[in-house]
PDB file of C-alpha atoms in Angstrom:
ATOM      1  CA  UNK A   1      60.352 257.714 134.842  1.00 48.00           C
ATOM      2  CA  UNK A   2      60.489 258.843 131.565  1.00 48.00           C
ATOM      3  CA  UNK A   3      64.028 256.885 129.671  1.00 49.00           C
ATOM      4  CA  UNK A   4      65.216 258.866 126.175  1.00 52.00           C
ATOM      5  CA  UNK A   5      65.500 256.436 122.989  1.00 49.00           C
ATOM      6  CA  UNK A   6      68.984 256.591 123.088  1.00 50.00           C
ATOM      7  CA  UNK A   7      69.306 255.476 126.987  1.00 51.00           C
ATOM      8  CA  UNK A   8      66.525 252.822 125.890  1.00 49.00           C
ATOM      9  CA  UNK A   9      68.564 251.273 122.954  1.00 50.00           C
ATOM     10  CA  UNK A  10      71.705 251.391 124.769  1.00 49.00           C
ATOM     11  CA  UNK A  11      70.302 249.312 127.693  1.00 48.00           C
ATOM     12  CA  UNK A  12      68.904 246.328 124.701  1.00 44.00           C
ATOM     13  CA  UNK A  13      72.238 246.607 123.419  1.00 48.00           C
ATOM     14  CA  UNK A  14      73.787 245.734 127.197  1.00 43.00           C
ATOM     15  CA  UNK A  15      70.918 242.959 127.712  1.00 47.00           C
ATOM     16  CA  UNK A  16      71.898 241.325 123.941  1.00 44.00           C
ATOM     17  CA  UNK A  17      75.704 241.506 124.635  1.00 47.00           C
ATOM     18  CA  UNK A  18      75.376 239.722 127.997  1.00 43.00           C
ATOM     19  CA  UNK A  19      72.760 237.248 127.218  1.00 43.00           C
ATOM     20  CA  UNK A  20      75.048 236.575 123.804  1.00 43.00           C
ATOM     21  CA  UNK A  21      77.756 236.211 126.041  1.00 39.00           C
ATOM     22  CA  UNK A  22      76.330 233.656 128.624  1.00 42.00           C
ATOM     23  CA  UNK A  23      74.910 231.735 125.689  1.00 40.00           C
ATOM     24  CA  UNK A  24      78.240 231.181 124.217  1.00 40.00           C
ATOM     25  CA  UNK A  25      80.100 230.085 126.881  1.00 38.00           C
ATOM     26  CA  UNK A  26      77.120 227.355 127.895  1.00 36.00           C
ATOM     27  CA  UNK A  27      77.336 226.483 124.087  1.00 35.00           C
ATOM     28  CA  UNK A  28      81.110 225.781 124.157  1.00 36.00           C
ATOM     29  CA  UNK A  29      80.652 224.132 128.209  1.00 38.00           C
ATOM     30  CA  UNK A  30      78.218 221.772 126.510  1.00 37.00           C
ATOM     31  CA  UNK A  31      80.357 220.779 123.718  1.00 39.00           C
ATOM     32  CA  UNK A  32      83.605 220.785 125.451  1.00 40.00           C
ATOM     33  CA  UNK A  33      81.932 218.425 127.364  1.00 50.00           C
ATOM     34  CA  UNK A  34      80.469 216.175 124.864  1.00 55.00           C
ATOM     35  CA  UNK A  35      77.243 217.583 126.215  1.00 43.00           C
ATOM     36  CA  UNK A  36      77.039 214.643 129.044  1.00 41.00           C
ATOM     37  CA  UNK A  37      76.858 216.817 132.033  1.00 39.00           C
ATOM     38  CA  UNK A  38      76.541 220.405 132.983  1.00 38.00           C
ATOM     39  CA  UNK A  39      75.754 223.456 131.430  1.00 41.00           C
ATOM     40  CA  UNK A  40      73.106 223.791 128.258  1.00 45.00           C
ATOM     41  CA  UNK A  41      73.254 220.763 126.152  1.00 68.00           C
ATOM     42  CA  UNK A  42      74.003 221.726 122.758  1.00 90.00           C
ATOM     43  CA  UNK A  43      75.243 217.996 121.507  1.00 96.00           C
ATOM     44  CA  UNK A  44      76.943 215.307 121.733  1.00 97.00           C
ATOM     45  CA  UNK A  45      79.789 213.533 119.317  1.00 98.00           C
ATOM     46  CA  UNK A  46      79.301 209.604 119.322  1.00 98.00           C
ATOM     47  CA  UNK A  47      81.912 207.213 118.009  1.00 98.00           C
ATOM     48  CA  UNK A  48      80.004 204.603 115.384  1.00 97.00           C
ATOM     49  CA  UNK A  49      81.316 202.289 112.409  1.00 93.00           C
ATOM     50  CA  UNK A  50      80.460 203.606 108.881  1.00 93.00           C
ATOM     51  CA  UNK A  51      80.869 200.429 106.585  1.00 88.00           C
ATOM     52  CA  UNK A  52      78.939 197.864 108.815  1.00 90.00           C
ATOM     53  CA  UNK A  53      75.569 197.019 107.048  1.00 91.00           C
ATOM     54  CA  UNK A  54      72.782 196.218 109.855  1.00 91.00           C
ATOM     55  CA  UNK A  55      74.715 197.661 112.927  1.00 94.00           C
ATOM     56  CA  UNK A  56      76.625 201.405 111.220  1.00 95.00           C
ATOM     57  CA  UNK A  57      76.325 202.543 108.326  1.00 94.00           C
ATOM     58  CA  UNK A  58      77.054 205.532 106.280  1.00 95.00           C
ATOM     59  CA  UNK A  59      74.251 205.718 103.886  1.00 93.00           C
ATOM     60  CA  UNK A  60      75.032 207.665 100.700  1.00 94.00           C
ATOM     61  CA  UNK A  61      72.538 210.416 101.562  1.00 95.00           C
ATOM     62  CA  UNK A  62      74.480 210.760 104.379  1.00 95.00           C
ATOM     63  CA  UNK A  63      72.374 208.995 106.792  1.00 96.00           C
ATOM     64  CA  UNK A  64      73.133 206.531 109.787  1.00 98.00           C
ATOM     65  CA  UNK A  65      71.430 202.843 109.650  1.00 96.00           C
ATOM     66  CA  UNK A  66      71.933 199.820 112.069  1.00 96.00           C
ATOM     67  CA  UNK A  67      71.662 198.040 115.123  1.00 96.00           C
ATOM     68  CA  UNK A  68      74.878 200.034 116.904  1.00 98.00           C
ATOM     69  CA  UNK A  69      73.193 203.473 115.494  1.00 98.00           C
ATOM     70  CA  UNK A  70      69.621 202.890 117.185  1.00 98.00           C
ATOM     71  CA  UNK A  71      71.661 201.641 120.335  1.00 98.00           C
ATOM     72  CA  UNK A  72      73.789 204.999 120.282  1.00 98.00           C
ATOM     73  CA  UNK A  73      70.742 206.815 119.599  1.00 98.00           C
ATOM     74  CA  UNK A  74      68.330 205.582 122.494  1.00 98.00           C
ATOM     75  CA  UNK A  75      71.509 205.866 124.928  1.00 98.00           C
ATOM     76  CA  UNK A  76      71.610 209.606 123.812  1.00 98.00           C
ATOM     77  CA  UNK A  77      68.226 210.116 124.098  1.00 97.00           C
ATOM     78  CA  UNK A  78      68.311 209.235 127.904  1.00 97.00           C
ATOM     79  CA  UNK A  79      70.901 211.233 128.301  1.00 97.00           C
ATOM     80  CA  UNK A  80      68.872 214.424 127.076  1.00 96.00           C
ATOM     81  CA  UNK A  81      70.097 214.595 123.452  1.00 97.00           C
ATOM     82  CA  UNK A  82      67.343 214.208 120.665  1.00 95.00           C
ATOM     83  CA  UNK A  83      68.412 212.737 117.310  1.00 95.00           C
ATOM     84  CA  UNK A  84      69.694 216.050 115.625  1.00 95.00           C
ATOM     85  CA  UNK A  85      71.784 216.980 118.611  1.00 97.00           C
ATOM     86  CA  UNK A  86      73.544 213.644 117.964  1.00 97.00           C
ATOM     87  CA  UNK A  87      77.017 213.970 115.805  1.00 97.00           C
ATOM     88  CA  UNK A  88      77.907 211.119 114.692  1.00 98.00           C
ATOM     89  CA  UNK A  89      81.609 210.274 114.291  1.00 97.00           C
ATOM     90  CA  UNK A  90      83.267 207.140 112.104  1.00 95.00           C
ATOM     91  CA  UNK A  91      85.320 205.159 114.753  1.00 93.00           C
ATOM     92  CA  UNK A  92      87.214 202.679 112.662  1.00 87.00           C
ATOM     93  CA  UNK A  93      88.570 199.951 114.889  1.00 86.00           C
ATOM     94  CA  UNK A  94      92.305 201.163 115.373  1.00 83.00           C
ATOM     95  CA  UNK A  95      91.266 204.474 116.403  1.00 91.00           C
ATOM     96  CA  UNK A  96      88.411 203.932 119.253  1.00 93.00           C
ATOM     97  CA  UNK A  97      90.807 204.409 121.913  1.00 94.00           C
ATOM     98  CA  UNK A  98      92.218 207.271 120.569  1.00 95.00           C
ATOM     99  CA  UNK A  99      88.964 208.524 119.862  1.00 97.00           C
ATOM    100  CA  UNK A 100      88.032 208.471 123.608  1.00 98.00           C
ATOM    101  CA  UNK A 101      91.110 209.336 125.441  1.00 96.00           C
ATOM    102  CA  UNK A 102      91.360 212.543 123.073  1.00 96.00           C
ATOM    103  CA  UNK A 103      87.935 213.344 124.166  1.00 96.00           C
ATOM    104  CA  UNK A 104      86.972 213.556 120.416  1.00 97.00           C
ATOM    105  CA  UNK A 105      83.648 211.216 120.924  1.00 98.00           C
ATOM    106  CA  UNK A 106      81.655 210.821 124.444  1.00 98.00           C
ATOM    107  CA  UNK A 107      81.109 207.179 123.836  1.00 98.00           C
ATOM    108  CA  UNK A 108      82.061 204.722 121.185  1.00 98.00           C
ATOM    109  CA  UNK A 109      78.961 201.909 120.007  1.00 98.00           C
ATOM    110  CA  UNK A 110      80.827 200.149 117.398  1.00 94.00           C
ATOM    111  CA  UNK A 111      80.768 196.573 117.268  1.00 92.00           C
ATOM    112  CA  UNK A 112      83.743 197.123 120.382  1.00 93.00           C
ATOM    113  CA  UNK A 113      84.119 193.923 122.021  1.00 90.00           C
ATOM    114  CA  UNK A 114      85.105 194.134 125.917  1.00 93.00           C
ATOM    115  CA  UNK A 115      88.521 192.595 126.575  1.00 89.00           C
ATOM    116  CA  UNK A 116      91.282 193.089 129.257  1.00 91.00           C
ATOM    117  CA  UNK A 117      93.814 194.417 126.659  1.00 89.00           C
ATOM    118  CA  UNK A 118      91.243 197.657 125.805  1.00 92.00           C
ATOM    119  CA  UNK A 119      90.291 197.994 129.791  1.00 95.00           C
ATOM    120  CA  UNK A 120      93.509 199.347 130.153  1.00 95.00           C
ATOM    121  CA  UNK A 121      93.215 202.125 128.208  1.00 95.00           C
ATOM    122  CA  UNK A 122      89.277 202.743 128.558  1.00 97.00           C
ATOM    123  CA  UNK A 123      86.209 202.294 130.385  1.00 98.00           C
ATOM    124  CA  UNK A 124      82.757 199.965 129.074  1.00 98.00           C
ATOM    125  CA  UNK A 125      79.333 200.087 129.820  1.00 98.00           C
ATOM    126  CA  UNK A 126      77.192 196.733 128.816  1.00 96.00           C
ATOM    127  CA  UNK A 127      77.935 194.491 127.534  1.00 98.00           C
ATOM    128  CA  UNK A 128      75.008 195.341 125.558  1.00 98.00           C
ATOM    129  CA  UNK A 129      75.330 192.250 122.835  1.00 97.00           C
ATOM    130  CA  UNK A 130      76.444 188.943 122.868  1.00 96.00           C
ATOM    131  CA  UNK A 131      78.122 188.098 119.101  1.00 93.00           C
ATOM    132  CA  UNK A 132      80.142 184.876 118.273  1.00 92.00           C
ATOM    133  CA  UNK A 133      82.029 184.027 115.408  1.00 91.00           C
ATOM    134  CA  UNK A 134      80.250 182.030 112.458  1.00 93.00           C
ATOM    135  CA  UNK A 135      80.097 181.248 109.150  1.00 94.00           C
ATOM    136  CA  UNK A 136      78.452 182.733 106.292  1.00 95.00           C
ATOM    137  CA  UNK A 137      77.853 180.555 103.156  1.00 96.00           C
ATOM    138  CA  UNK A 138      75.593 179.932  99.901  1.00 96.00           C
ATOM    139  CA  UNK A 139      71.719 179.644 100.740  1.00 93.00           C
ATOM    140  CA  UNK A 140      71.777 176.596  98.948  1.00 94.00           C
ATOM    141  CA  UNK A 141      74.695 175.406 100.066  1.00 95.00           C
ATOM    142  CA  UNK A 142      74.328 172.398 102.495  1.00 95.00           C
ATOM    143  CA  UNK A 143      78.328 170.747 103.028  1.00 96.00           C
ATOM    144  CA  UNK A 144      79.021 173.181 105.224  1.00 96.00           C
ATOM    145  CA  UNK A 145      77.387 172.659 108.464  1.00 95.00           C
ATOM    146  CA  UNK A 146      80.407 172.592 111.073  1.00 94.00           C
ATOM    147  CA  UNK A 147      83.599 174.390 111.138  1.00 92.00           C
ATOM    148  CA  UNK A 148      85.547 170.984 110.479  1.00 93.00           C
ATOM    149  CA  UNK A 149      83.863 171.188 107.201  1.00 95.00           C
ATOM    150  CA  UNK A 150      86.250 173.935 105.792  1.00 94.00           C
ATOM    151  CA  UNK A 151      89.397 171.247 105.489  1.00 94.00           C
ATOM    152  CA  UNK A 152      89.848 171.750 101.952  1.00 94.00           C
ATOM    153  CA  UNK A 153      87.195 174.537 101.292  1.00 95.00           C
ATOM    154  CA  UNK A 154      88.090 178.108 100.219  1.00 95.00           C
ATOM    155  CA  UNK A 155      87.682 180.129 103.848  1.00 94.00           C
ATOM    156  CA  UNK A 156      87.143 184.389 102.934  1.00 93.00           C
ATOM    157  CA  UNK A 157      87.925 186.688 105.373  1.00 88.00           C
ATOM    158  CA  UNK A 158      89.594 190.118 105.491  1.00 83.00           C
ATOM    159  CA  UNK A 159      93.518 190.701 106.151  1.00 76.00           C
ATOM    160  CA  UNK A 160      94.868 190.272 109.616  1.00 65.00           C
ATOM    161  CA  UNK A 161      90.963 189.086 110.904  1.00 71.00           C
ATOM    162  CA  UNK A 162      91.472 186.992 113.877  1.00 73.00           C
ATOM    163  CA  UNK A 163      88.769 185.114 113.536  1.00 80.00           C
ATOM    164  CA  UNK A 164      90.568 183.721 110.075  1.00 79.00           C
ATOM    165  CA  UNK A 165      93.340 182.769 111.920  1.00 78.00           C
ATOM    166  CA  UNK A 166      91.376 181.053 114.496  1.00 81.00           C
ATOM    167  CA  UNK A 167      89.650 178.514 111.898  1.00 86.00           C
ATOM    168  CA  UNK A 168      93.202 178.210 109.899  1.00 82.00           C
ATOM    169  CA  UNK A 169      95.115 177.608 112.960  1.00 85.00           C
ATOM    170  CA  UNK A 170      93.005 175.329 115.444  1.00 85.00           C
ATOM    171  CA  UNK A 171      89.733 174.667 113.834  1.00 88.00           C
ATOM    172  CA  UNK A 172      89.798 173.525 110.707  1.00 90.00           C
ATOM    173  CA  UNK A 173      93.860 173.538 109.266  1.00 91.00           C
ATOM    174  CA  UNK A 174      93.338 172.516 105.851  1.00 92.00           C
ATOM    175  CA  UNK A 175      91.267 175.326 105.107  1.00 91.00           C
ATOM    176  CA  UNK A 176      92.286 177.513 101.815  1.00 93.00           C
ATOM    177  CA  UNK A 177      92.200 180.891 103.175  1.00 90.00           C
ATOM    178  CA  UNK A 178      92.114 183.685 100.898  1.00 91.00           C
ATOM    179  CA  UNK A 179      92.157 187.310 103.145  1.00 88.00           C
ATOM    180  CA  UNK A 180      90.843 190.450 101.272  1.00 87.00           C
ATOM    181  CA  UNK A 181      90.542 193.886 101.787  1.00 82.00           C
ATOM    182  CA  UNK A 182      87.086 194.072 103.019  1.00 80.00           C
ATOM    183  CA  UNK A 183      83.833 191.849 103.752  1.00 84.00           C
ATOM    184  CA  UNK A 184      82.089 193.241 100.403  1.00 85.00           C
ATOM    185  CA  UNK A 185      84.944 191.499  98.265  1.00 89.00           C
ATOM    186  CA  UNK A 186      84.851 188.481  99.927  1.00 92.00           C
ATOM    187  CA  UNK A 187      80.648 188.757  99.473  1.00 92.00           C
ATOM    188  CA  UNK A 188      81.776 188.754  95.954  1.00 94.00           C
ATOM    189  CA  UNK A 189      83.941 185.749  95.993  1.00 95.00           C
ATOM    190  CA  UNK A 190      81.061 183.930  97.726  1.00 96.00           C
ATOM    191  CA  UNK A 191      77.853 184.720  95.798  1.00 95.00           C
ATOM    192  CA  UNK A 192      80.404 183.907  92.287  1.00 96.00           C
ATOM    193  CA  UNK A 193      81.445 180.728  93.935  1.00 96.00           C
ATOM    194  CA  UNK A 194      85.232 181.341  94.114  1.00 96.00           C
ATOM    195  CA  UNK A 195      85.173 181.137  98.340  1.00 97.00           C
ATOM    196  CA  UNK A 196      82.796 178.821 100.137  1.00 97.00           C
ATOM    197  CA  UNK A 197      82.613 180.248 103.247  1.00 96.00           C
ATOM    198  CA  UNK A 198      83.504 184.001 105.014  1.00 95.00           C
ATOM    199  CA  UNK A 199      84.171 184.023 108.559  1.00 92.00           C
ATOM    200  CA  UNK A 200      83.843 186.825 111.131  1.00 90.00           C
ATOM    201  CA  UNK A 201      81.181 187.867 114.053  1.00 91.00           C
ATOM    202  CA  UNK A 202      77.498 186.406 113.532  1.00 92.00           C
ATOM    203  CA  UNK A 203      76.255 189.786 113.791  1.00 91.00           C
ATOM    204  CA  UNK A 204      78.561 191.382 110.964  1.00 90.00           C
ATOM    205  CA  UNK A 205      77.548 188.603 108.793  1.00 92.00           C
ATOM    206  CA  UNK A 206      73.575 188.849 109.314  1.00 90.00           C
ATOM    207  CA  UNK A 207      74.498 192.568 108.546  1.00 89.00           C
ATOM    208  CA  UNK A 208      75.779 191.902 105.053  1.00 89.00           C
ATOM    209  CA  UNK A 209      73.116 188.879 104.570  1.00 87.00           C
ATOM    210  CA  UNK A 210      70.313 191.550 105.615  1.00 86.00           C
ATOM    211  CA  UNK A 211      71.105 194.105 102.788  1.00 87.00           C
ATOM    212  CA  UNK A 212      68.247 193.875 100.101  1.00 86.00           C
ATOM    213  CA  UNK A 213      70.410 193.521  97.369  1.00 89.00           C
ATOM    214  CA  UNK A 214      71.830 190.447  99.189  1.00 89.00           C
ATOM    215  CA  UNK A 215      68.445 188.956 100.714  1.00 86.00           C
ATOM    216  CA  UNK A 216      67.938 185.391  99.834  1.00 89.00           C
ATOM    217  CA  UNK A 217      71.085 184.592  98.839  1.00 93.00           C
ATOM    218  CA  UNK A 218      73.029 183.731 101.953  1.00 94.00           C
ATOM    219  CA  UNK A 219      72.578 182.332 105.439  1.00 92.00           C
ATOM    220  CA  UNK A 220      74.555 182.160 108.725  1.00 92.00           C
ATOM    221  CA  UNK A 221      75.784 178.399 109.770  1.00 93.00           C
ATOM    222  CA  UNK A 222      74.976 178.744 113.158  1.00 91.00           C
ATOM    223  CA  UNK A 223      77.888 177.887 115.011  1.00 91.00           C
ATOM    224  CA  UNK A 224      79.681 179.518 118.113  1.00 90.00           C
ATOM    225  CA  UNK A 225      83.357 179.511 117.826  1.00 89.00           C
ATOM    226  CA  UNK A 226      84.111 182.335 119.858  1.00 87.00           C
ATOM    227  CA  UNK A 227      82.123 184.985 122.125  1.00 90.00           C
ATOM    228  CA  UNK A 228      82.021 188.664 121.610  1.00 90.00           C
ATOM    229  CA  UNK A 229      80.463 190.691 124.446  1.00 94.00           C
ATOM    230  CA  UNK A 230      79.765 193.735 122.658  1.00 96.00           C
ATOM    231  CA  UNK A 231      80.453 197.217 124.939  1.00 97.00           C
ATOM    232  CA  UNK A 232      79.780 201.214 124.885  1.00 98.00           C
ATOM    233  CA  UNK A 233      83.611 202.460 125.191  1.00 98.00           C
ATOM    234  CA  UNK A 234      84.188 205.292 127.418  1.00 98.00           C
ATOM    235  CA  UNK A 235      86.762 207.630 128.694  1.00 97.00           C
ATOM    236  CA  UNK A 236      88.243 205.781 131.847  1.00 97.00           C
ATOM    237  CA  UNK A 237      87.334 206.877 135.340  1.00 96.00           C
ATOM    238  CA  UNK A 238      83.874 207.915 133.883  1.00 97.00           C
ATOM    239  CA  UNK A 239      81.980 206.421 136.582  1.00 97.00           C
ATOM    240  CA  UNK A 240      78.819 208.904 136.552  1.00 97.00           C
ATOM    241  CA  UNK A 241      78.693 208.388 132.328  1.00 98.00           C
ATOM    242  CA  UNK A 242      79.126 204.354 132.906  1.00 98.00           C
ATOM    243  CA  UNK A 243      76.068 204.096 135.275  1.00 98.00           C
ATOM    244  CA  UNK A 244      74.285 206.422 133.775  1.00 98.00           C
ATOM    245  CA  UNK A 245      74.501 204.548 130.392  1.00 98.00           C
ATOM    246  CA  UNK A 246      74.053 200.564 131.790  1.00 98.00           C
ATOM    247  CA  UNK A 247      71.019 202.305 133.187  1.00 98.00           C
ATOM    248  CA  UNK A 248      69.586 203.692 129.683  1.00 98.00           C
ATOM    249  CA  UNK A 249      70.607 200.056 128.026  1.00 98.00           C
ATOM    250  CA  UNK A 250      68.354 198.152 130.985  1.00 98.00           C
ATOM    251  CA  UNK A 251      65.945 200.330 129.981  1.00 98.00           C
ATOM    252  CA  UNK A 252      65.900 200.056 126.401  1.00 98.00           C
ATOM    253  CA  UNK A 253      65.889 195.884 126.852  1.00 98.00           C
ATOM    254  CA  UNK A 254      63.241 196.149 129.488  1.00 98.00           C
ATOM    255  CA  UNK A 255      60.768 198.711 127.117  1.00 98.00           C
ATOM    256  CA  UNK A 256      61.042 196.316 124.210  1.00 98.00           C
ATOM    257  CA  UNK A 257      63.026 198.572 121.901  1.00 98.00           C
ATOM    258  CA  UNK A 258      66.480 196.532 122.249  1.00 98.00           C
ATOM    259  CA  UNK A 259      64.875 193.489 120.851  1.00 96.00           C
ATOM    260  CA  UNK A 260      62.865 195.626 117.849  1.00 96.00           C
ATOM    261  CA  UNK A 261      66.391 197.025 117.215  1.00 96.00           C
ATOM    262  CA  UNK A 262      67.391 193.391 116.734  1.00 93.00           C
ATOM    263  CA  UNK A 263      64.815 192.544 114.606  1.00 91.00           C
ATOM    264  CA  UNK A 264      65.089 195.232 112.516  1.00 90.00           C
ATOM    265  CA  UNK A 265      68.324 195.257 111.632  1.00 90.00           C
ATOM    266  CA  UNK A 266      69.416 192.112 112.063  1.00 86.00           C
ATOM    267  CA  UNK A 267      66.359 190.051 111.322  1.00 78.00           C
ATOM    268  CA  UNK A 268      66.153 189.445 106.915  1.00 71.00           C
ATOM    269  CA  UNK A 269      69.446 187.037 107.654  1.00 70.00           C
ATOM    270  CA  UNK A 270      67.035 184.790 109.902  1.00 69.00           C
ATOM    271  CA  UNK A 271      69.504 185.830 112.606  1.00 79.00           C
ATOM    272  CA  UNK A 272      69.297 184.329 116.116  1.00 83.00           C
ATOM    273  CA  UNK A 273      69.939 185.942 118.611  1.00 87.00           C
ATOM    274  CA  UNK A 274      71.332 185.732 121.903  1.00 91.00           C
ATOM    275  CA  UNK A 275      69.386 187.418 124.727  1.00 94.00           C
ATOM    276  CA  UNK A 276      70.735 190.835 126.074  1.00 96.00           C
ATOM    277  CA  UNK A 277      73.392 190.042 127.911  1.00 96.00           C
ATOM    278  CA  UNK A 278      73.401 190.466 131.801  1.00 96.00           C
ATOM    279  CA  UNK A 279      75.452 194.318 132.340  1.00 97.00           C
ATOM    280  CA  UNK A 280      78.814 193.240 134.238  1.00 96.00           C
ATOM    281  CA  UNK A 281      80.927 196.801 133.640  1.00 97.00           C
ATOM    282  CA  UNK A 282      80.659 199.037 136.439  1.00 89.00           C
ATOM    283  CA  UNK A 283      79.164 196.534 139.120  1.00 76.00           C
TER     284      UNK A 283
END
C-alpha cells in the first residue's frame, strides 16, 4: 500500500510524541523513586559527608573521595546504578533524618552511627563499620599512651562533640579542653603544639592523619573508649531496600573490595582496623 509523505511524517511524528511521552514519565518514576525500584533507572541521590578526609569528601574539582563514598558507590552499583547515575548529596549530621524522611536521598553512608534514639525516626542496614573513639596526637609524641594521660594536657575537639565530653567528664577530668569549630583547626593547634591531643572516632582521625599534606606527622593512640557501629540510613519500613543493601555490603566484604576500601582510604594513618562487623539490622 502505497502511504503519501505527508501521512508518512505524520505517523513519525505520533511514534516520537508517544515514545517521548513514555520516556518521561519512566524518567520522573525512576527519580521520584530514588531509582531503587521500578520503572527505568535514571539515578539515584545518596546522602554522604563532604568535609570528612578518608571516608567523604568534597574534592575541589568537585569530586567524591573516601571510605563512605566507595561504600555508597559499590551499594549503588548492586543496585543497578553505575557511578555517573550516582548524585551525590552532602548530609551534614543534623540533617540525615530529614534527609531521608523527605525522601530527598535513598540512603545516607555518612559516618551514621546506629543508635536507638535515630531508629525511631529511620531504618539501617549494616552495620557496615565498627569505629571507636581515640586519640590523635604528635608522631613523636610518646606521654600520651592512655586516656588517663590527658589530666593536665590540652584535649582538642570540636564544639558540642560528645566524645569531648566523655574524656572531660569520666575519663580523664583534669583535662584542658579547648572545643573549636572544626577538626582542621584543632589539626592546627596540634601539629603547632598548642593542643596535645584531639579526640573523636578512630576512623575520622586516620582520615585527617591520611591526607598527604598531613602524612608522617601524626598517629592514632590506639585506644577504645567507645564503639561506633557505623550504618546505611534509610527511610523506615524500607524492608525490600534494607535486605537488598545488607546483601550488597556481604558481598562487597566477601569479594575483597570492603577491606581494599579500608586500606585505601584509611591505611597512610597505620590504621587498624576492626573486622566488618557481623550485619544485625533487618535480621
Amino acid at each position: 500500500m502505497k502511504i503519501s509523505k505527508a501521512a508518512a511524517a505524520a505517523a513519525v511524528a505520533v511514534a516520537l510524541s508517544l515514545t517521548a511521552t513514555a520516556c518521561g514519565g519512566s524518567k520522573q518514576d525512576a527519580s521520584s523513586d530514588g531509582g531503587a525500584s521500578g520503572g527505568a533507572k535514571d539515578k539515584i541521590v545518596v546522602g554522604i559527608k563532604y568535609d570528612q578526609p578518608g571516608l567523604g569528601l568534597k574534592t575541589p574539582d568537585g569530586k567524591f573521595t573516601g571510605f563512605d563514598v566507595d561504600v555508597a558507590t559499590y551499594v549503588a552499583k548492586e543496585l543497578g546504578y553505575q557511578p555517573d547515575q550516582i548524585e551525590f548529596k552532602q548530609a551534614v549530621s543534623a540533617e540525615r533524618e530529614n534527609l531521608i524522611a523527605n525522601g530527598d536521598v535513598k540512603f545516607v553512608v555518612a559516618t551514621y552511627s546506629i543508635n536507638d534514639k535515630r531508629k525511631e525516626k529511620v531504618d539501617f542496614a549494616g552495620p557496615y563499620f565498627l569505629a571507636h573513639q581515640d586519640l590523635l596526637v604528635r608522631a613523636d609524641d610518646t606521654s600520651i599512651t592512655k586516656v588517663e594521660d590527658l589530666n593536665k594536657k590540652k584535649l582538642c575537639s570540636v564544639t558540642g562533640s560528645t566524645s569531648a565530653q566523655n574524656v572531660k567528664k569520666t575519663l580523664a577530668p583534669e583535662a584542658d579542653l579547648l572545643e573549636q569549630g572544626g577538626y582542621s583547626e584543632c589539626l592546627t593547634g596540634l601539629e603547632n603544639k598548642a593542643v596535645d591531643a584531639l579526640t573523636t572516632d578512630n576512623s575520622i582521625l586516620a582520615g585527617y592523619a591520611a591526607q598527604e599534606k598531613n602524612k608522617g606527622k601524626f598517629k592514632l593512640v590506639g585506644l577504645t573508649m567507645s564503639n561506633e557501629n557505623y550504618g546505611i540510613g534509610l527511610k523506615k519500613g524500607d524492608k525490600e531496600l534494607q535486605t537488598k543493601i545488607n546483601a550488597a555490603l556481604k558481598k562487597m566484604v566477601e569479594d575483597g573490595s570492603w577491606q581494599k576500601a579500608v586500606d585505601k582510604n584509611l591505611g597512610p594513618a597505620n590504621y587498624k582496623n576492626e573486622p566488618a562487623p557481623q550485619i544485625t539490622e533487618g535480621s
